[in-house]
Short mmCIF file of C-alpha atoms in Angstrom, two decimals:
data_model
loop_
_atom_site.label_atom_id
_atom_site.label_comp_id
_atom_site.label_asym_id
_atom_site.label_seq_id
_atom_site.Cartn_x
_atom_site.Cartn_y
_atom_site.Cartn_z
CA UNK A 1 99.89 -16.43 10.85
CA UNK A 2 99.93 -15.22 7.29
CA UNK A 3 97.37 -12.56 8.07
CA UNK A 4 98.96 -11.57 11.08
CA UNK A 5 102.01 -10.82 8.94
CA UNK A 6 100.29 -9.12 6.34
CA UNK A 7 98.85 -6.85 9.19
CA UNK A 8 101.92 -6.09 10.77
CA UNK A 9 103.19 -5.20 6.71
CA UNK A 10 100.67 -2.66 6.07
CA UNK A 11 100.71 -1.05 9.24
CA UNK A 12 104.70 -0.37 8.91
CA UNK A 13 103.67 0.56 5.21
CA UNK A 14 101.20 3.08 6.59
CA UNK A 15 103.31 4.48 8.92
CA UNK A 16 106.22 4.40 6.62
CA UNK A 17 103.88 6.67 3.88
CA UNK A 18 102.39 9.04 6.45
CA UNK A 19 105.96 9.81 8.54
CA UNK A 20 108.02 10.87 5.35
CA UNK A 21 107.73 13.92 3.86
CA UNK A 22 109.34 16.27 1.16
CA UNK A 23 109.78 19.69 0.43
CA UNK A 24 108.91 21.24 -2.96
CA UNK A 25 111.18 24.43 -3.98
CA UNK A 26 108.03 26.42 -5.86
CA UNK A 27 105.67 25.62 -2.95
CA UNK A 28 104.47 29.00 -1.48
CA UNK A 29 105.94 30.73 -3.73
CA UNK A 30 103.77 29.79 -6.99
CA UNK A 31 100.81 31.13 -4.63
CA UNK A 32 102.87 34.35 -4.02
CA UNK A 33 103.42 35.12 -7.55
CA UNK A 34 99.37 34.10 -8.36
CA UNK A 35 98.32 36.63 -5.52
CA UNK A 36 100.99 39.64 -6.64
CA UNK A 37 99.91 39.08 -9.94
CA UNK A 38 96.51 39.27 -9.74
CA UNK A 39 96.83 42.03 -7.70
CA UNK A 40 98.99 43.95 -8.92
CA UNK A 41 100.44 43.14 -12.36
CA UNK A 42 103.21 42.06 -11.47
CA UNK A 43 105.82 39.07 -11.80
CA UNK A 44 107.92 37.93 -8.60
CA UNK A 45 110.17 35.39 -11.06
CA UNK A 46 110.08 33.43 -7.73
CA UNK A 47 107.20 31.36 -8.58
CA UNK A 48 109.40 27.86 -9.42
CA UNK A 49 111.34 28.70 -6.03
CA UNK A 50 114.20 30.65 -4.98
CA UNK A 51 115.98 31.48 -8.62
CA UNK A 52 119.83 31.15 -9.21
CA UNK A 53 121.88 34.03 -8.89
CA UNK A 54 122.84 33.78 -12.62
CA UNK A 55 119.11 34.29 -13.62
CA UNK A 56 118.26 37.33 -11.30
CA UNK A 57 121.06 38.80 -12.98
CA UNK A 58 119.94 38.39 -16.76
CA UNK A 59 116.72 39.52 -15.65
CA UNK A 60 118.36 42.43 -14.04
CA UNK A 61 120.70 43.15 -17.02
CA UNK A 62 117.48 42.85 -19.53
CA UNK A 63 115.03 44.94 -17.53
CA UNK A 64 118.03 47.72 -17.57
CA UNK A 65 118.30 47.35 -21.15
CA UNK A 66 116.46 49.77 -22.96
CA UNK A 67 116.12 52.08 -19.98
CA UNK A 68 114.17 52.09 -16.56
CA UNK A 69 110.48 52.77 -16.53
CA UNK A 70 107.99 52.50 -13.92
CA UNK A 71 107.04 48.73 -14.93
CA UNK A 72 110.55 47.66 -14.98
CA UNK A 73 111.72 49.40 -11.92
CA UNK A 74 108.68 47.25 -9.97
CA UNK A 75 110.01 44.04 -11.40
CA UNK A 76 113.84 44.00 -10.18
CA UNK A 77 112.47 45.17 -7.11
CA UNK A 78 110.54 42.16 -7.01
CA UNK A 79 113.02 39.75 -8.29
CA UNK A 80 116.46 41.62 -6.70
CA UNK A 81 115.39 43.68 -4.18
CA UNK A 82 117.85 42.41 -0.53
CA UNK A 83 115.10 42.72 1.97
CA UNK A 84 111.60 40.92 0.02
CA UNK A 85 114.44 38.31 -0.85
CA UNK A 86 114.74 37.23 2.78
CA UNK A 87 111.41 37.73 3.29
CA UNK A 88 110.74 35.34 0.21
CA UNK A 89 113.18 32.62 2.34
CA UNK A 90 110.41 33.11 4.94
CA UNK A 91 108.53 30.32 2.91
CA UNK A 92 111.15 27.75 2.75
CA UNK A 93 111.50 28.05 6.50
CA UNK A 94 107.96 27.71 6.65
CA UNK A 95 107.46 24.85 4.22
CA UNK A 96 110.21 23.06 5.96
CA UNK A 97 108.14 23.90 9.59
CA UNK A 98 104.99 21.93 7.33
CA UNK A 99 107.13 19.11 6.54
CA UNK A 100 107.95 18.25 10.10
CA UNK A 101 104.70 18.51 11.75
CA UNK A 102 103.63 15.99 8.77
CA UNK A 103 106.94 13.20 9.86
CA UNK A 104 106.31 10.76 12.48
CA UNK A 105 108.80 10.73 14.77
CA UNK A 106 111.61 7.47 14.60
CA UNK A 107 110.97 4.79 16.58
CA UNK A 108 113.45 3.75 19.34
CA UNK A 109 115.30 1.02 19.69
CA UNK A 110 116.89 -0.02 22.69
CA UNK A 111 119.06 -3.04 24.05
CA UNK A 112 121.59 -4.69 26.48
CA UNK A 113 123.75 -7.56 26.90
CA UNK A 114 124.67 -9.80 29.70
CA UNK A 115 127.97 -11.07 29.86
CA UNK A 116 128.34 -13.99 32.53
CA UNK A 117 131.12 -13.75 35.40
CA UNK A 118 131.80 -17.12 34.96
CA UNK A 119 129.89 -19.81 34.22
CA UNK A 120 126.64 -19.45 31.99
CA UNK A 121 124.99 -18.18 28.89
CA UNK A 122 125.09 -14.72 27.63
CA UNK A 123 121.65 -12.86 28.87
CA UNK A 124 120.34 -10.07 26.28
CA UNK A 125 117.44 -8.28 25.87
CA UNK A 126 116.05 -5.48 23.16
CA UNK A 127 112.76 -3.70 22.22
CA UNK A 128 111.55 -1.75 19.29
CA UNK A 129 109.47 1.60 20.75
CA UNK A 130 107.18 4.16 18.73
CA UNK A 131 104.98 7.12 20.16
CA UNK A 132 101.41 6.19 19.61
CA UNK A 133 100.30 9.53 20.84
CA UNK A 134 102.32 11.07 18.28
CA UNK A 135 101.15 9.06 15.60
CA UNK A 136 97.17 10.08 17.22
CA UNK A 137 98.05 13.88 17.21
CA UNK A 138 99.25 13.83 13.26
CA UNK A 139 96.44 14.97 11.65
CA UNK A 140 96.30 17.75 13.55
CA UNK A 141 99.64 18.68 13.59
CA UNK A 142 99.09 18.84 9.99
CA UNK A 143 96.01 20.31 9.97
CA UNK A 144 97.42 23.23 12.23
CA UNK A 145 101.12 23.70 10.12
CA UNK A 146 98.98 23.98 7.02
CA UNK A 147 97.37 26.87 8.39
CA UNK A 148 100.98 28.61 9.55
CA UNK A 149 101.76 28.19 6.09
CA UNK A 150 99.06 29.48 4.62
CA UNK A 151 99.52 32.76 6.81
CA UNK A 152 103.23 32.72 5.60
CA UNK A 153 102.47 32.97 2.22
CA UNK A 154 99.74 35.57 3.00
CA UNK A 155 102.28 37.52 4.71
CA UNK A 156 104.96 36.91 2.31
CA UNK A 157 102.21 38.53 -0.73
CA UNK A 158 101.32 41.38 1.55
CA UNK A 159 105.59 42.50 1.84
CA UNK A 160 105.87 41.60 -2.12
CA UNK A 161 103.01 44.02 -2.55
CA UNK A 162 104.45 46.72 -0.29
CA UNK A 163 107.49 46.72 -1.99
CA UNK A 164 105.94 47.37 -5.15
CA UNK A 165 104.11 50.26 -3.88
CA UNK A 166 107.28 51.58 -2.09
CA UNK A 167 109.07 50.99 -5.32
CA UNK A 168 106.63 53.25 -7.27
CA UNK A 169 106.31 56.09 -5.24
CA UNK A 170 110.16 55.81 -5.30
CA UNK A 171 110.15 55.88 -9.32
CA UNK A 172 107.89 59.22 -9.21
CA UNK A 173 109.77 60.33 -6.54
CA UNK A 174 113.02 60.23 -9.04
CA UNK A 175 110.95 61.52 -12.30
CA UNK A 176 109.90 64.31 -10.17
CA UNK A 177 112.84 65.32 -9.08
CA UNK A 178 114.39 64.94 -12.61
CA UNK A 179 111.78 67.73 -13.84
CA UNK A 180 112.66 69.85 -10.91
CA UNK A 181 116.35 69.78 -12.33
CA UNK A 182 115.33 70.44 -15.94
CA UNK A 183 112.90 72.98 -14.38
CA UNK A 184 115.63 75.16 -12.27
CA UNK A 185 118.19 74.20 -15.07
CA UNK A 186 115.67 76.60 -17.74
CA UNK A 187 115.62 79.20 -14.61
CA UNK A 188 119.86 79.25 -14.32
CA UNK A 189 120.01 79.28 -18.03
CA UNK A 190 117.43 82.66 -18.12
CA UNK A 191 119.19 84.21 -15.05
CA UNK A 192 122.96 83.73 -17.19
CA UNK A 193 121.83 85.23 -19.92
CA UNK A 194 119.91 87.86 -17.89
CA UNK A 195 123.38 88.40 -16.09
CA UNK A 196 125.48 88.81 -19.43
CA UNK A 197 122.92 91.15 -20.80
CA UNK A 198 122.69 93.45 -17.66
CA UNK A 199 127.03 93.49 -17.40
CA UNK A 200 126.75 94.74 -20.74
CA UNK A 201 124.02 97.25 -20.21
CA UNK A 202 126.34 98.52 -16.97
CA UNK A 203 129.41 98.86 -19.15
CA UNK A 204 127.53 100.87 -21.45
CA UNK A 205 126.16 103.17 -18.86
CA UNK A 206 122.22 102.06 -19.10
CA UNK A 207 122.35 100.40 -16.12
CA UNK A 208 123.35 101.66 -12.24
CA UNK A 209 125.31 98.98 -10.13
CA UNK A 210 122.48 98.08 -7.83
CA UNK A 211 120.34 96.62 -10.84
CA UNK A 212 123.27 95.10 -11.82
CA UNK A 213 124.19 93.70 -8.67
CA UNK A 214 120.75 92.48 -8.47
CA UNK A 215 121.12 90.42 -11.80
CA UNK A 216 124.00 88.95 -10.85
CA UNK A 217 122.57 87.98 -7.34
CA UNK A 218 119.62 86.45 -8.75
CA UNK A 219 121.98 84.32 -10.98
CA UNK A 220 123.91 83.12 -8.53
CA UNK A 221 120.75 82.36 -6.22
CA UNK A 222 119.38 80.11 -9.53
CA UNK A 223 122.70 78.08 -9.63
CA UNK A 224 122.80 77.45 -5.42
CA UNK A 225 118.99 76.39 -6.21
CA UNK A 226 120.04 74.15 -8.91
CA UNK A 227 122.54 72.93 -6.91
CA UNK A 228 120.25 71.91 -4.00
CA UNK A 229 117.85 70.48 -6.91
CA UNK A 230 120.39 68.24 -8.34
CA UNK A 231 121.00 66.83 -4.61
CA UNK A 232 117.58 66.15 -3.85
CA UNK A 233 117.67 64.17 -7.30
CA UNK A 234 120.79 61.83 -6.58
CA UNK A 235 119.46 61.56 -3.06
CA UNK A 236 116.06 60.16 -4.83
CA UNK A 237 117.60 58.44 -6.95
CA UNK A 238 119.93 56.36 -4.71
CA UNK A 239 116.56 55.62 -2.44
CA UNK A 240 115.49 53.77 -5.58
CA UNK A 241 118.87 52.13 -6.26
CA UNK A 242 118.29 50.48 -3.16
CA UNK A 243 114.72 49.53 -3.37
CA UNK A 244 115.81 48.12 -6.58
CA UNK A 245 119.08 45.93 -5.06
CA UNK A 246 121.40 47.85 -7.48
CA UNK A 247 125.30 48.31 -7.47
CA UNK A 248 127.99 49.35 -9.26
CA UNK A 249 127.58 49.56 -12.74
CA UNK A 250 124.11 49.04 -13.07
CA UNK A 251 123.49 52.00 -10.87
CA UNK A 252 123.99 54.52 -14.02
CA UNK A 253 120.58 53.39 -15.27
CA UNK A 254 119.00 55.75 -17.86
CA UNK A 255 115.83 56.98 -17.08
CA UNK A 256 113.08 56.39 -20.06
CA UNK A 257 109.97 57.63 -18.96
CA UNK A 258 109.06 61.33 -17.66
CA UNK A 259 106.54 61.80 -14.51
CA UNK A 260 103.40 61.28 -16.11
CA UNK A 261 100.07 63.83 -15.90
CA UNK A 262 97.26 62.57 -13.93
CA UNK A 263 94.42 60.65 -15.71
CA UNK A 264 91.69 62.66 -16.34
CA UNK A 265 89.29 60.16 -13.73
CA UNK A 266 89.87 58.11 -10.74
CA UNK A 267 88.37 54.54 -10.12
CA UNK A 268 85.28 55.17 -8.00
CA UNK A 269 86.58 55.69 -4.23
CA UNK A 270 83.20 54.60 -2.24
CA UNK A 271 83.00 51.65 -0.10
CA UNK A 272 87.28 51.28 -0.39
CA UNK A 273 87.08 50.48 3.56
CA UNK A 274 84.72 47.56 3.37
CA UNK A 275 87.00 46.39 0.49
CA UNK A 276 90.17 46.55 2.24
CA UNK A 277 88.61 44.51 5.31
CA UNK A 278 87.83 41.64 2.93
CA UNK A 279 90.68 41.77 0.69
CA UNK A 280 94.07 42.94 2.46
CA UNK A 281 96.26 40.28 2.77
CA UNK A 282 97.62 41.27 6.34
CA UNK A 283 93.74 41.22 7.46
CA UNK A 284 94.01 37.69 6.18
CA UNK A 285 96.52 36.54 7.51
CA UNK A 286 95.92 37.87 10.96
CA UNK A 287 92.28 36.35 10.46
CA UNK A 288 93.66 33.03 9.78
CA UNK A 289 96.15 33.21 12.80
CA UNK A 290 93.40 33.91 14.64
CA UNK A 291 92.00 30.33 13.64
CA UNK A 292 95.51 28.67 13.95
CA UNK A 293 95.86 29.47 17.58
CA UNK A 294 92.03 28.31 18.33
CA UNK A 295 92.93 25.08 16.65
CA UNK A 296 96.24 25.15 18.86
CA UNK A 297 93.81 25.33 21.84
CA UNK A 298 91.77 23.11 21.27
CA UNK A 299 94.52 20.18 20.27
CA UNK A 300 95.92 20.96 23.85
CA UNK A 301 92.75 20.70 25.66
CA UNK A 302 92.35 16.98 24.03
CA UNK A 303 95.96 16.03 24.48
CA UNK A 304 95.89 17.11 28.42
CA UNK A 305 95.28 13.97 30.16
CA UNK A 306 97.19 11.83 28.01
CA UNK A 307 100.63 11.46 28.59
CA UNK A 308 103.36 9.82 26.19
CA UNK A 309 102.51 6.63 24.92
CA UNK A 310 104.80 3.92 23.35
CA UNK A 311 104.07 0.61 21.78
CA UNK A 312 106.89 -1.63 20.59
CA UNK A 313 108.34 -4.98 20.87
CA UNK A 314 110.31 -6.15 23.06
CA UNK A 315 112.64 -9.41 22.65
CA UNK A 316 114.58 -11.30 25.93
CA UNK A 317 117.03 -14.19 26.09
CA UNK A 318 117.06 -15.64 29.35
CA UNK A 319 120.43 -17.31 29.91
CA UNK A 320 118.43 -20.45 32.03
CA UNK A 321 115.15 -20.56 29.48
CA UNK A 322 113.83 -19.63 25.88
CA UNK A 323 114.16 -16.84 23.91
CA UNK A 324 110.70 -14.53 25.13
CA UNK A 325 109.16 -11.34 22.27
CA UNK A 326 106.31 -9.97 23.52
CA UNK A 327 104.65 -6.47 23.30
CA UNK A 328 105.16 -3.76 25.16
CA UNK A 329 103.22 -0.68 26.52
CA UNK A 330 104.71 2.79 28.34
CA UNK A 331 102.22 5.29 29.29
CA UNK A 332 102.94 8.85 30.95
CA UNK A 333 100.76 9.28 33.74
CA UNK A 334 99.96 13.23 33.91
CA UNK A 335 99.53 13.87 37.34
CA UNK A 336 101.18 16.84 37.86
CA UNK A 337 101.44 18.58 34.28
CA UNK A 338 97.98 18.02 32.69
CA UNK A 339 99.18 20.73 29.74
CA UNK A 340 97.47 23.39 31.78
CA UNK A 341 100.36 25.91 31.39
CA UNK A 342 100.82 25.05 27.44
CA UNK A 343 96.72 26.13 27.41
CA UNK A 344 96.63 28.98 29.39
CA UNK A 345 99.28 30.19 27.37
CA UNK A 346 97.76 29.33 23.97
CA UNK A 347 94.58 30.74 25.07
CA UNK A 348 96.46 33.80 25.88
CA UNK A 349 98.06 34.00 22.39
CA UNK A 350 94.64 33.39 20.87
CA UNK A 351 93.11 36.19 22.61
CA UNK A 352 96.16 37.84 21.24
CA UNK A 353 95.78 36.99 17.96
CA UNK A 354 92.20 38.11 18.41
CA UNK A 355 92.79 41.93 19.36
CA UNK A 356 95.43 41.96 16.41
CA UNK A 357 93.26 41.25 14.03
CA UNK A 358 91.08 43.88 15.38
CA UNK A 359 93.92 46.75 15.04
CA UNK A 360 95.04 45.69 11.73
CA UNK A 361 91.56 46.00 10.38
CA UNK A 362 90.95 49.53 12.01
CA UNK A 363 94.54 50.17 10.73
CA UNK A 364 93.19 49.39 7.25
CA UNK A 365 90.10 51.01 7.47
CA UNK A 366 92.10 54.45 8.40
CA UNK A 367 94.91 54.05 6.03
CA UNK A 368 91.76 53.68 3.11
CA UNK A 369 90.53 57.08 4.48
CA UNK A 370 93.65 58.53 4.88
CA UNK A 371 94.92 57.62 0.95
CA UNK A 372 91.59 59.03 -0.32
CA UNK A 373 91.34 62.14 1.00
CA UNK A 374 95.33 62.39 -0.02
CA UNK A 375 94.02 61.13 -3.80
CA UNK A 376 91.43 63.52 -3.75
CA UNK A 377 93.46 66.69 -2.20
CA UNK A 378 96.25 65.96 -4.49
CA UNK A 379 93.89 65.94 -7.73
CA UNK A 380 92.41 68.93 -6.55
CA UNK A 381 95.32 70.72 -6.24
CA UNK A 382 97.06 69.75 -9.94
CA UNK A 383 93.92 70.59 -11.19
CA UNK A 384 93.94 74.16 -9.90
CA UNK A 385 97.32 74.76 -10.55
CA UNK A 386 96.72 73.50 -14.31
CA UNK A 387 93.40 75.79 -14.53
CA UNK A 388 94.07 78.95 -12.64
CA UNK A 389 97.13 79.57 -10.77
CA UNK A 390 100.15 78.71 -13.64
CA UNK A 391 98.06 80.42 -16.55
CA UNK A 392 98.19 83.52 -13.74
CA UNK A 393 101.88 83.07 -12.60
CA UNK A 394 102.66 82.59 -16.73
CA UNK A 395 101.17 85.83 -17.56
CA UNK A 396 102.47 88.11 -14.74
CA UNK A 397 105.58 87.29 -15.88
CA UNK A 398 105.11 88.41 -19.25
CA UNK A 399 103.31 91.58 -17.70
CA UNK A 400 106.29 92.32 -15.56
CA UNK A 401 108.08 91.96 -18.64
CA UNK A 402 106.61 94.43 -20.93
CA UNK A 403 106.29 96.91 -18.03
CA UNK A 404 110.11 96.13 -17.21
CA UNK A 405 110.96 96.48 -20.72
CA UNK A 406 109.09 99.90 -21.05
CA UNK A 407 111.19 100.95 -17.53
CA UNK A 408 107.75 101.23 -15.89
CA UNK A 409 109.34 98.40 -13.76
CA UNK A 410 111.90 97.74 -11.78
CA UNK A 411 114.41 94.67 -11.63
CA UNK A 412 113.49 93.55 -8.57
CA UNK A 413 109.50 93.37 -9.50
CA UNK A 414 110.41 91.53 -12.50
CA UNK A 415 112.71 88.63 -10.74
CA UNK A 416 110.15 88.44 -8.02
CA UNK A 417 107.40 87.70 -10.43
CA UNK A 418 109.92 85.13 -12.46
CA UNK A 419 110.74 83.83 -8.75
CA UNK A 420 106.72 83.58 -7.90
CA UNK A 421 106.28 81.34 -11.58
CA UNK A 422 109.34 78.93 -10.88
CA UNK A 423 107.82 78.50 -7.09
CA UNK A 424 104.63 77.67 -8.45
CA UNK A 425 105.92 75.76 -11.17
CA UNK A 426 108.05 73.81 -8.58
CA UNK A 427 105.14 73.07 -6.44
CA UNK A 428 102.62 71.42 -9.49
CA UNK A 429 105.51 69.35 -10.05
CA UNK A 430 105.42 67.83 -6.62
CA UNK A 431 101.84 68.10 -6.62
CA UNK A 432 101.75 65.79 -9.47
CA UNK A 433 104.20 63.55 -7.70
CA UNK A 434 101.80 63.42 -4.59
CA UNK A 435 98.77 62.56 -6.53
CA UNK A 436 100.72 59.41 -7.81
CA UNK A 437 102.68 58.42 -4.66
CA UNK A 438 98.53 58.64 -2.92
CA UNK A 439 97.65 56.75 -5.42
CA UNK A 440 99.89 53.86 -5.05
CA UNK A 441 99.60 54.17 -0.83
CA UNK A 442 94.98 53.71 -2.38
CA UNK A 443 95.77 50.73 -3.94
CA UNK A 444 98.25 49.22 -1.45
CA UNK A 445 95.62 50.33 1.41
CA UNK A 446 92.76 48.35 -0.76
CA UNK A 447 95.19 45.08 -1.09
CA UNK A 448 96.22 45.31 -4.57
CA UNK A 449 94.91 47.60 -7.57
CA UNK A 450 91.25 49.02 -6.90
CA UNK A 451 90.62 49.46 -10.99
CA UNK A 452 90.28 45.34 -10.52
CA UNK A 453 86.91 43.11 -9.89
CA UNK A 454 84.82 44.73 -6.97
CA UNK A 455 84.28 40.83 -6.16
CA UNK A 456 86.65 41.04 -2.95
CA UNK A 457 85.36 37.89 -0.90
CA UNK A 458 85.66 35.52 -4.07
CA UNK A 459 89.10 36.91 -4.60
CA UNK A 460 89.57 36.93 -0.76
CA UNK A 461 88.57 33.02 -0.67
CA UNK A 462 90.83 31.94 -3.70
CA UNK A 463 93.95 34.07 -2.05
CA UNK A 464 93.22 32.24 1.26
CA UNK A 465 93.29 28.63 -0.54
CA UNK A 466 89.17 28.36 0.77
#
């Protein structure tokens, strides 16, 4: 009888210790921030959970400090920005989903008394119920939610890491435009004092009124220019305001670093589509959904011909006789639903997950191409303008000038070659801004920075917990 008891006591125990579960606020998210950083460089600040609202805004407030640079601009994106901060709740739903496949569900108790008419004893009766199927299907059910995390957190890395990239081609998009300003502010400057000169010159007779009316027209065409320049940079700069989660006062950042010159060499650029097959986290994750819903299948197939099954005790007090406990046994008999809808379905959403794995990795394998030849195109081009066509625009101008200054040219030659230098001017500056916004779409194409270790399926196999 004792061992009886002390069987009964460690099965309750067992059941007890497998059927309650917790949830941990950093779980997830302490993978998240080991992936981005390795990949990237990066801190999330999320990797001991979500963080209080008084913390994202010291970090905020620090990061501001001393002005906003490419670095900083990346990390309150990744700490502050609205959208990656839902997306970084994503896990706690997640986690939570991975608790609850891992819980037993509570047993049942049930009951009823007998109250006599008249004469007679009280009749009641009560029984103590759990699902025994659901306590045979746990490990799987486990087995299969640790999976749906695992692409959750894959997923989660891959949006952390796009908002980065987004988030620097948004910075070069502002220091860009910022040089454009400076650039056309030079041009307005030259055209004023071009103007005041040439009003002079015309109220001293040197001049006729249709050179003069030409200066004055190319001034004011310089300040409509500037104009449209200084839109395009508030416009740029509010983009980045939002990546970044900013308002109100903290919107008047200061910017500290100017668009940078391109290195003088790229990372080698063969074999980038082989890499971004094995290491892009939204190839991994659709490779491991893939395996989730073939484990889903194949649970349902060995679940389909048994029904729900309880075990309990049940206890009886017949009013005429002694007090009865006994066990007691429920079975579902599956006649009519044998699971085969829940299967067909699951085998559908396999074959699903089976062609979207497919089109993300042809996705990544064109993206790869696409970013290179944009890398490549853009260096080409910033490297021409640097070698050949700025020295030429630079030294027409001062050609025009001399010839304009010994009145073998006219006014309108002259502004047309000073026109031609801004333009080309202009367009090295967004050159230079392409090369870097290609380079960021390269290394977001490749999963992460491709200056890192070329050894993608170890990395591949630590991101994927394997």
């Amino acid at each position: 009888m004792k061992v009886r008891a002390i069987g009964c006591s460690l099965l309750v125990s067992t059941l007890f210790a497998v059927g309650c579960g917790s949830v941990a606020a950093e779980k997830g998210h302490d993978d998240v921030a080991r992936i981005v950083a390795a990949r990237s460089g990066y801190r999330t600040r999320w990797e001991k959970g979500p963080p209080a609202d008084r913390d994202v805004e010291r970090w905020v407030g620090e990061l501001l400090g001393s002005g906003l640079t490419r670095r900083s601009a990346v990390e309150i994106a990744l700490v502050n920005n609205p959208s990656l901060r839902i997306t970084y709740e994503d896990l706690g739903v997640s986690q939570a989903d991975l608790v609850q496949a891992g819980l037993v569900s509570n047993p049942t108790i049930a009951g009823s008394v007998g109250f006599p008419l008249g004469r007679g004893e009280t009749e009641w009766e009560g029984s103590l119920t759990e699902s025994f199927l659901d306590v045979f299907l746990l490990p799987l059910r486990k087995k299969i939610a640790k999976e749906r995390f695992l692409v959750a957190t894959l997923r989660v890395a891959h949006e952390t890491l796009a908002t980065a990239t987004e988030t620097r081609k948004a910075f070069a998009a502002y220091q860009a435009a910022t040089r454009l300003v400076e650039l056309r502010r030079t041009i307005v400057e030259a055209t004023r004092i071009s103007a005041d000169l040439a009003e002079r010159q015309h109220d001293a007779g040197n001049i006729d009124d249709y050179s003069l009316t030409q200066e004055l027209a190319a001034r004011e065409q310089a300040e409509l220019e500037l104009e449209r320049e200084e839109l395009g940079r508030a416009t740029a700069r509010e983009s980045l305001n939002r990546l970044l989660g900013l308002v109100g006062p903290r919107t008047a950042w200061r910017l500290a670093e100017s668009l940078p010159e391109i290195p003088s060499t790229d990372p080698p650029l063969h074999d980038l589509e082989n890499v971004a097959v094995l290491e892009r986290l939204d190839v991994s994750a659709a490779r491991k959904e893939m395996i989730l819903f073939g484990n889903a299948v194949d649970l349902a197939k060995d679940a389909r011909y048994f029904g729900l099954v309880e075990v309990g005790i049940h206890a009886h007090q017949d009013p005429d006789g002694a007090r009865l406990l006994g066990p007691t046994l429920s079975l579902e008999l599956p006649l009519f639903d044998q699971r085969q809808a829940l299967i067909a379905r699951l085998e559908a959403e396999y074959r699903q997950t089976r062609h979207r794995l497919e089109k993300v990795a042809v996705q990544a394998r064109s993206e790869v191409r696409e970013a290179v030849a944009n890398l490549s195109m853009a260096r080409h081009a910033v490297e021409r303008f640097k070698a050949r066509l700025l020295p030429l625009r630079d030294r027409g101008v001062e050609q025009a000038q001399l010839l304009y200054n010994g009145m073998q040219l006219g006014l309108p030659q002259l502004l047309l070659a000073k026109q031609a230098q801004a333009s080309a001017y202009r367009e090295y500056i967004e050159t230079v801004r392409d090369y870097w916004s290609a380079r960021a779409d390269l290394e977001m194409a490749v999963g992460g920075r491709f200056t890192r270790s070329r050894n993608a399926e170890v990395d591949r196999q630590k991101d994927e917990g394997q």
